[in-house]
Amino acid sequence: MTPIPDRSGAEARADVPAQVPAPEQTPALEARDLSVVYPGSRGRGPARAVDGVNLRIGKGEIVALIGESGCGKSTLARALVGLVRPTGGQVLSQGRPLDYSAKALKQYRRHTQLVLQDPGGALNPKQNVYDAVALGPRLHRLTEGLPERVHGALARAGLRPPEAFVGRYPHELSGGQQQRAVIAGVLALDPMVMVADEPVASLDASVRGEILKLILHLRDELGLSALVVSHDLGLAWNIADRVAVMYLGRVVEQGTVEEVLLHPKHPYTQALLSVIPNGAEDWRPTLLTGEPPDPTAIPAGCRFHPRCGRWAAASEADRAAAACDRRELPVLTPDGARAACHLLEPNTLLPETV
Ligand code: SF4
């Protein structure tokens, strides 16, 4: 768990400019009402892994997508890079709907790259660093000036001097160096967007900060846009411009990192944040109760209601009016409400979702 250094003020965030430039209008990458439903099997019904998600990643912006395992965030990441075909809605790249022909997808994946959690698994143990980084450019026939391309990518990924790394094999690298080599392979293709699925989850705490700093540096120096998928809200604090919190296939809260982490509105976000030690003597985590999310059995009404402490603690009158166990919530849109909840504050019933 990446700690949040100080929740009392946004100015405490290290390495992040206080004023994040407003992203340009056309997002680098967008999910529009996106759904991915897997067919049922072994007596179980269809799994609605992603269920009507709207999400935008602006140019030069880092968005953190946060949620527990099984919430659909990795499926969403794969749909955004074209590895999973949506069953509904659209992926838009630079404002244009994704073309799923083999030729167009190959070109798309050059500019929208996926980084996986386990760098050891992403690297071929029989391939040295040069060949690993050169793999993508060779696939895309970018062979002219290949050594310069590979060395430049290694240097940008922080493996300096590149000559010291090109002949090494994965087992001769630390975990952090392996992840840098994977990121160098991404940079060798001059991508516009990087989608990183738990990019530091398998790394020691001592090197996590280095990789996060590298992603920030790539945003600042190259204008790279990134979606960083994680279960860790502390990571979002350290790296993201905006945060989207996902529960059972839906985005339930979204906003700037300061809005979501310093002033969370949704009880699920509040529960996730509460488990991060804040140094206070009276710190008590809010443990989530009830069954873990199951995309084959999404509850009626608000899908979080079986685990929601706010709903459980509400007065009889508020429970009757909110009807969280029966009343569906509208899907969040990027320009719309911050959080999807019928009772945005404890004991404060809002007639419509705000
Ligand atoms: Fe909890 Fe109701 Fe809000 Fe859902 S709508 S998060 S059950 S209070």
Short mmCIF file of C-alpha atoms and ligand atoms in Angstrom, two decimals:
data_model
loop_
_atom_site.label_atom_id
_atom_site.label_comp_id
_atom_site.label_asym_id
_atom_site.label_seq_id
_atom_site.Cartn_x
_atom_site.Cartn_y
_atom_site.Cartn_z
CA MET A 1 0.00 0.00 0.00
CA THR A 2 1.46 3.35 -1.02
CA PRO A 3 0.95 5.78 1.85
CA ILE A 4 -0.69 9.13 1.32
CA PRO A 5 1.88 11.47 2.87
CA ASP A 6 -0.50 14.15 4.11
CA ARG A 7 -4.21 14.32 3.48
CA SER A 8 -4.54 17.79 4.90
CA GLY A 9 -3.33 19.71 1.87
CA ALA A 10 -2.77 19.14 -1.80
CA GLU A 11 0.44 21.18 -1.66
CA ALA A 12 2.11 18.25 0.10
CA ARG A 13 2.17 16.11 -3.07
CA ALA A 14 5.74 15.58 -4.14
CA ASP A 15 6.87 15.69 -7.75
CA VAL A 16 3.56 16.94 -9.06
CA PRO A 17 3.17 20.54 -10.20
CA ALA A 18 0.57 22.41 -8.16
CA GLN A 19 -1.11 23.58 -11.38
CA VAL A 20 -1.72 20.74 -13.77
CA PRO A 21 -2.26 22.15 -17.23
CA ALA A 22 -5.80 21.71 -18.49
CA PRO A 23 -5.90 18.87 -20.98
CA GLU A 24 -6.68 19.75 -24.56
CA GLN A 25 -10.25 19.31 -25.58
CA THR A 26 -10.03 16.14 -27.62
CA PRO A 27 -9.09 13.35 -25.21
CA ALA A 28 -6.15 11.16 -26.11
CA LEU A 29 -8.25 8.14 -25.19
CA GLU A 30 -11.87 7.75 -24.23
CA ALA A 31 -14.30 5.06 -23.18
CA ARG A 32 -17.84 6.02 -24.09
CA ASP A 33 -20.62 4.00 -22.48
CA LEU A 34 -18.28 1.03 -22.75
CA SER A 35 -19.39 -2.48 -21.81
CA VAL A 36 -17.66 -5.85 -21.86
CA VAL A 37 -19.89 -8.82 -21.10
CA TYR A 38 -18.39 -12.32 -21.04
CA PRO A 39 -20.76 -15.21 -21.83
CA GLY A 40 -21.87 -17.40 -18.94
CA SER A 41 -20.20 -20.73 -18.30
CA ARG A 42 -20.39 -23.67 -15.85
CA GLY A 43 -23.90 -22.79 -14.76
CA ARG A 44 -23.09 -19.16 -14.13
CA GLY A 45 -24.68 -16.28 -15.97
CA PRO A 46 -22.92 -13.73 -18.15
CA ALA A 47 -20.25 -11.64 -16.40
CA ARG A 48 -20.75 -7.90 -16.86
CA ALA A 49 -17.09 -7.06 -16.29
CA VAL A 50 -17.42 -3.51 -17.63
CA ASP A 51 -20.90 -2.07 -17.54
CA GLY A 52 -21.40 1.33 -19.14
CA VAL A 53 -18.15 3.14 -18.36
CA ASN A 54 -17.39 6.68 -19.44
CA LEU A 55 -13.78 7.72 -18.96
CA ARG A 56 -11.49 10.26 -20.59
CA ILE A 57 -7.73 10.51 -20.57
CA GLY A 58 -6.67 13.96 -21.72
CA LYS A 59 -3.50 14.71 -23.63
CA GLY A 60 -0.56 14.83 -21.24
CA GLU A 61 -2.75 13.70 -18.37
CA ILE A 62 -2.39 10.81 -15.93
CA VAL A 63 -5.64 9.21 -14.82
CA ALA A 64 -5.67 6.60 -12.06
CA LEU A 65 -8.33 3.90 -12.27
CA ILE A 66 -8.81 2.43 -8.81
CA GLY A 67 -10.78 -0.55 -7.51
CA GLU A 68 -10.63 -3.96 -5.85
CA SER A 69 -9.77 -7.10 -7.75
CA GLY A 70 -12.68 -8.28 -9.82
CA CYS A 71 -14.09 -4.78 -10.33
CA GLY A 72 -13.38 -4.86 -14.08
CA LYS A 73 -10.53 -2.38 -14.20
CA SER A 74 -8.09 -4.72 -15.98
CA THR A 75 -10.76 -5.69 -18.52
CA LEU A 76 -11.41 -2.01 -19.13
CA ALA A 77 -7.66 -1.42 -19.60
CA ARG A 78 -7.49 -4.24 -22.14
CA ALA A 79 -10.53 -2.94 -23.97
CA LEU A 80 -8.92 0.50 -24.16
CA VAL A 81 -5.81 -0.89 -25.85
CA GLY A 82 -7.87 -3.01 -28.23
CA LEU A 83 -7.04 -6.40 -26.71
CA VAL A 84 -10.65 -7.03 -25.68
CA ARG A 85 -13.49 -6.14 -27.99
CA PRO A 86 -16.31 -4.28 -26.23
CA THR A 87 -19.81 -5.71 -26.37
CA GLY A 88 -21.26 -2.21 -26.15
CA GLY A 89 -20.21 1.41 -26.43
CA GLN A 90 -17.03 2.72 -27.97
CA VAL A 91 -13.33 3.29 -27.50
CA LEU A 92 -12.19 6.54 -29.07
CA SER A 93 -8.57 7.37 -29.78
CA GLN A 94 -7.84 11.04 -30.46
CA GLY A 95 -11.60 11.47 -30.92
CA ARG A 96 -11.97 8.68 -33.50
CA PRO A 97 -13.74 5.36 -32.85
CA LEU A 98 -11.38 2.41 -32.78
CA ASP A 99 -11.18 0.39 -35.97
CA TYR A 100 -10.96 -3.32 -35.13
CA SER A 101 -9.49 -4.49 -38.43
CA ALA A 102 -6.17 -6.29 -37.90
CA LYS A 103 -4.20 -3.65 -39.80
CA ALA A 104 -5.74 -0.71 -37.94
CA LEU A 105 -5.33 -2.43 -34.57
CA LYS A 106 -1.64 -3.03 -35.22
CA GLN A 107 -1.15 0.65 -35.96
CA TYR A 108 -3.26 1.63 -32.94
CA ARG A 109 -1.22 -0.50 -30.57
CA ARG A 110 1.93 1.26 -31.68
CA HIS A 111 0.58 4.49 -30.22
CA THR A 112 -1.39 3.05 -27.30
CA GLN A 113 0.77 0.69 -25.32
CA LEU A 114 0.01 -1.63 -22.42
CA VAL A 115 2.42 -2.15 -19.50
CA LEU A 116 1.66 -5.14 -17.32
CA GLN A 117 2.15 -5.76 -13.63
CA ASP A 118 4.90 -8.37 -13.78
CA PRO A 119 7.94 -7.17 -15.74
CA GLY A 120 9.60 -10.55 -15.25
CA GLY A 121 6.71 -12.19 -17.10
CA ALA A 122 6.67 -9.51 -19.81
CA LEU A 123 10.34 -10.06 -20.68
CA ASN A 124 11.57 -13.16 -22.49
CA PRO A 125 14.27 -14.72 -20.28
CA LYS A 126 16.24 -15.73 -23.40
CA GLN A 127 16.22 -12.26 -24.88
CA ASN A 128 18.67 -9.53 -23.91
CA VAL A 129 17.54 -5.97 -23.21
CA TYR A 130 18.42 -4.75 -26.70
CA ASP A 131 16.27 -7.38 -28.39
CA ALA A 132 13.44 -6.90 -25.89
CA VAL A 133 13.29 -3.15 -26.58
CA ALA A 134 13.78 -3.65 -30.33
CA LEU A 135 10.90 -6.16 -30.52
CA GLY A 136 8.15 -3.57 -31.03
CA PRO A 137 10.05 -1.45 -33.60
CA ARG A 138 10.92 -4.61 -35.57
CA LEU A 139 7.27 -5.67 -35.52
CA HIS A 140 6.33 -2.27 -36.90
CA ARG A 141 9.25 -2.31 -39.41
CA LEU A 142 10.93 0.66 -37.78
CA THR A 143 14.36 -0.78 -38.40
CA GLU A 144 16.11 2.28 -39.78
CA GLY A 145 18.25 3.76 -37.01
CA LEU A 146 17.16 0.95 -34.71
CA PRO A 147 20.20 1.06 -32.37
CA GLU A 148 19.68 4.79 -31.79
CA ARG A 149 15.97 4.19 -31.20
CA VAL A 150 16.68 1.44 -28.66
CA HIS A 151 19.42 3.37 -26.87
CA GLY A 152 17.27 6.53 -26.77
CA ALA A 153 14.33 4.60 -25.30
CA LEU A 154 16.55 3.01 -22.65
CA ALA A 155 17.95 6.40 -21.67
CA ARG A 156 14.45 7.92 -21.43
CA ALA A 157 13.40 4.99 -19.24
CA GLY A 158 16.32 5.75 -16.92
CA LEU A 159 18.61 2.85 -17.88
CA ARG A 160 21.76 4.91 -18.31
CA PRO A 161 24.14 4.52 -19.91
CA PRO A 162 22.22 2.30 -22.33
CA GLU A 163 25.43 0.52 -23.33
CA ALA A 164 25.60 -0.90 -19.81
CA PHE A 165 22.20 -2.57 -20.18
CA VAL A 166 21.72 -3.66 -23.79
CA GLY A 167 23.59 -6.96 -23.38
CA ARG A 168 21.98 -7.95 -20.09
CA TYR A 169 19.32 -10.61 -19.68
CA PRO A 170 16.25 -10.20 -17.44
CA HIS A 171 17.75 -12.25 -14.59
CA GLU A 172 20.68 -9.81 -14.52
CA LEU A 173 18.34 -6.89 -13.80
CA SER A 174 16.62 -5.83 -10.58
CA GLY A 175 12.80 -5.71 -10.52
CA GLY A 176 12.88 -1.94 -11.03
CA GLN A 177 15.32 -2.25 -13.94
CA GLN A 178 13.12 -4.92 -15.52
CA GLN A 179 10.11 -2.60 -15.37
CA ARG A 180 12.24 0.21 -16.83
CA ALA A 181 13.24 -2.16 -19.68
CA VAL A 182 9.55 -2.93 -20.31
CA ILE A 183 8.78 0.81 -20.34
CA ALA A 184 11.73 1.37 -22.71
CA GLY A 185 10.08 -1.15 -25.07
CA VAL A 186 6.95 1.01 -24.94
CA LEU A 187 8.89 4.25 -25.50
CA ALA A 188 10.73 2.78 -28.48
CA LEU A 189 7.45 3.05 -30.39
CA ASP A 190 6.90 6.75 -29.58
CA PRO A 191 3.48 6.11 -28.04
CA MET A 192 0.94 8.80 -27.27
CA VAL A 193 -0.81 6.84 -24.52
CA MET A 194 0.41 4.29 -22.02
CA VAL A 195 -2.03 2.06 -20.17
CA ALA A 196 -0.25 0.59 -17.15
CA ASP A 197 -2.00 -2.22 -15.27
CA GLU A 198 -0.70 -2.31 -11.67
CA PRO A 199 2.76 -1.19 -12.89
CA VAL A 200 4.40 -1.27 -9.45
CA ALA A 201 2.38 -3.93 -7.62
CA SER A 202 5.06 -6.59 -8.01
CA LEU A 203 7.97 -4.31 -7.12
CA ASP A 204 9.67 -3.71 -3.78
CA ALA A 205 8.54 -0.58 -1.97
CA SER A 206 12.00 0.91 -2.48
CA VAL A 207 11.69 0.92 -6.28
CA ARG A 208 7.98 1.74 -6.60
CA GLY A 209 8.64 5.45 -6.16
CA GLU A 210 11.29 5.35 -8.91
CA ILE A 211 8.88 3.88 -11.45
CA LEU A 212 6.11 6.32 -10.49
CA LYS A 213 8.55 9.21 -10.84
CA LEU A 214 9.52 7.89 -14.26
CA ILE A 215 5.88 7.89 -15.41
CA LEU A 216 5.49 11.48 -14.15
CA HIS A 217 8.69 12.43 -15.93
CA LEU A 218 7.42 10.92 -19.20
CA ARG A 219 4.22 12.94 -18.88
CA ASP A 220 6.15 16.15 -18.25
CA GLU A 221 8.94 15.63 -20.80
CA LEU A 222 7.16 13.77 -23.61
CA GLY A 223 3.55 14.83 -23.02
CA LEU A 224 2.64 11.17 -22.64
CA SER A 225 -0.92 10.44 -21.54
CA ALA A 226 -1.36 7.53 -19.14
CA LEU A 227 -4.05 5.44 -17.52
CA VAL A 228 -2.63 3.81 -14.41
CA VAL A 229 -4.73 0.94 -13.09
CA SER A 230 -4.30 0.07 -9.42
CA HIS A 231 -6.02 -1.19 -6.29
CA ASP A 232 -4.07 1.43 -4.32
CA LEU A 233 -5.51 4.92 -3.80
CA GLY A 234 -2.18 5.99 -2.29
CA LEU A 235 -0.57 5.41 -5.69
CA ALA A 236 -3.15 7.70 -7.25
CA TRP A 237 -2.16 10.43 -4.80
CA ASN A 238 1.45 10.17 -5.83
CA ILE A 239 0.98 10.13 -9.56
CA ALA A 240 -2.42 11.05 -10.93
CA ASP A 241 -4.03 14.24 -12.16
CA ARG A 242 -7.49 12.70 -11.99
CA VAL A 243 -8.94 9.59 -10.38
CA ALA A 244 -11.81 7.28 -11.31
CA VAL A 245 -12.99 4.75 -8.73
CA MET A 246 -14.58 1.60 -10.14
CA TYR A 247 -16.92 -0.84 -8.43
CA LEU A 248 -18.43 -3.91 -10.10
CA GLY A 249 -17.95 -2.66 -13.64
CA ARG A 250 -19.02 0.95 -13.07
CA VAL A 251 -17.20 4.17 -12.27
CA VAL A 252 -18.77 5.28 -8.97
CA GLU A 253 -16.65 8.38 -8.27
CA GLN A 254 -14.43 10.58 -10.39
CA GLY A 255 -12.65 13.90 -10.11
CA THR A 256 -9.30 15.53 -9.61
CA VAL A 257 -6.99 13.69 -7.27
CA GLU A 258 -7.53 16.34 -4.60
CA GLU A 259 -11.33 16.13 -4.91
CA VAL A 260 -11.51 12.37 -4.71
CA LEU A 261 -8.78 11.72 -2.15
CA LEU A 262 -9.22 14.72 0.12
CA HIS A 263 -13.00 15.04 -0.15
CA PRO A 264 -14.34 11.62 -1.18
CA LYS A 265 -18.11 11.53 -1.61
CA HIS A 266 -18.88 7.89 -2.32
CA PRO A 267 -18.92 5.48 0.65
CA TYR A 268 -16.86 2.97 -1.34
CA THR A 269 -14.11 5.54 -1.96
CA GLN A 270 -14.28 6.51 1.70
CA ALA A 271 -13.88 2.88 2.75
CA LEU A 272 -10.89 2.38 0.43
CA LEU A 273 -9.26 5.54 1.80
CA SER A 274 -9.94 4.66 5.39
CA VAL A 275 -7.61 1.64 5.32
CA ILE A 276 -4.61 3.87 4.56
CA PRO A 277 -2.97 4.74 7.89
CA ASN A 278 -3.08 8.51 8.38
CA GLY A 279 -0.99 8.76 11.56
CA ALA A 280 -3.96 9.85 13.69
CA GLU A 281 -4.29 8.17 17.10
CA ASP A 282 -7.97 7.49 16.51
CA TRP A 283 -7.40 6.00 13.04
CA ARG A 284 -9.86 3.17 12.42
CA PRO A 285 -10.26 1.58 8.99
CA THR A 286 -13.78 1.05 7.65
CA LEU A 287 -13.71 -2.58 6.66
CA LEU A 288 -15.91 -3.54 3.77
CA THR A 289 -18.33 -6.26 4.73
CA GLY A 290 -20.49 -8.56 2.64
CA GLU A 291 -19.62 -10.64 -0.35
CA PRO A 292 -16.79 -9.50 -2.65
CA PRO A 293 -17.92 -8.20 -6.04
CA ASP A 294 -19.23 -10.85 -8.44
CA PRO A 295 -19.84 -9.58 -12.00
CA THR A 296 -22.13 -12.56 -12.69
CA ALA A 297 -24.50 -11.50 -9.90
CA ILE A 298 -24.72 -7.73 -9.83
CA PRO A 299 -27.18 -6.67 -7.12
CA ALA A 300 -30.33 -4.76 -8.07
CA GLY A 301 -30.55 -1.07 -7.28
CA CYS A 302 -27.22 0.45 -6.28
CA ARG A 303 -24.75 -2.36 -6.86
CA PHE A 304 -22.81 -1.39 -3.74
CA HIS A 305 -25.81 -1.52 -1.39
CA PRO A 306 -25.12 -4.96 0.19
CA ARG A 307 -21.77 -3.63 1.47
CA CYS A 308 -22.62 0.01 2.05
CA GLY A 309 -22.20 1.33 5.58
CA ARG A 310 -23.98 4.58 4.72
CA TRP A 311 -27.09 2.75 3.57
CA ALA A 312 -26.97 0.42 6.55
CA ALA A 313 -26.70 3.36 8.96
CA ALA A 314 -29.35 5.54 7.31
CA SER A 315 -32.58 6.36 9.13
CA GLU A 316 -35.72 4.44 8.21
CA ALA A 317 -37.08 7.54 6.48
CA ASP A 318 -33.91 8.01 4.40
CA ARG A 319 -33.77 4.32 3.53
CA ALA A 320 -37.38 4.39 2.36
CA ALA A 321 -36.80 7.48 0.23
CA ALA A 322 -33.40 6.50 -1.17
CA ALA A 323 -34.45 2.92 -1.97
CA CYS A 324 -30.83 1.96 -2.64
CA ASP A 325 -31.78 -1.72 -2.88
CA ARG A 326 -34.22 -1.05 -5.72
CA ARG A 327 -33.35 2.23 -7.41
CA GLU A 328 -30.64 2.08 -10.10
CA LEU A 329 -28.11 4.86 -10.27
CA PRO A 330 -27.38 6.80 -13.44
CA VAL A 331 -24.07 6.13 -15.18
CA LEU A 332 -21.47 8.82 -14.48
CA THR A 333 -20.25 10.91 -17.39
CA PRO A 334 -16.97 12.87 -17.44
CA ASP A 335 -18.75 16.22 -17.37
CA GLY A 336 -21.43 15.11 -14.96
CA ALA A 337 -21.70 14.30 -11.26
CA ARG A 338 -18.69 13.51 -9.07
CA ALA A 339 -20.20 10.45 -7.43
CA ALA A 340 -23.03 8.00 -8.06
CA CYS A 341 -24.94 7.75 -4.79
CA HIS A 342 -28.52 8.38 -3.66
CA LEU A 343 -27.33 9.55 -0.23
CA LEU A 344 -24.34 11.71 -0.92
CA GLU A 345 -23.77 12.65 2.71
CA PRO A 346 -24.66 10.49 5.70
CA ASN A 347 -28.20 11.23 6.79
CA THR A 348 -28.62 13.77 4.01
CA LEU A 349 -31.06 12.54 1.47
CA LEU A 350 -30.76 14.09 -1.94
CA PRO A 351 -33.92 13.70 -4.00
CA GLU A 352 -31.93 13.10 -7.19
CA THR A 353 -28.39 11.90 -7.59
CA VAL A 354 -26.12 14.95 -7.80
FE1 SF4 B 1 -24.70 3.41 -0.44
FE2 SF4 B 1 -27.17 3.98 -1.28
FE3 SF4 B 1 -25.13 5.51 -1.97
FE4 SF4 B 1 -25.36 3.05 -2.96
S1 SF4 B 1 -26.74 4.75 -3.33
S2 SF4 B 1 -23.51 3.99 -2.23
S3 SF4 B 1 -26.20 1.95 -1.21
S4 SF4 B 1 -25.93 5.20 0.10
#
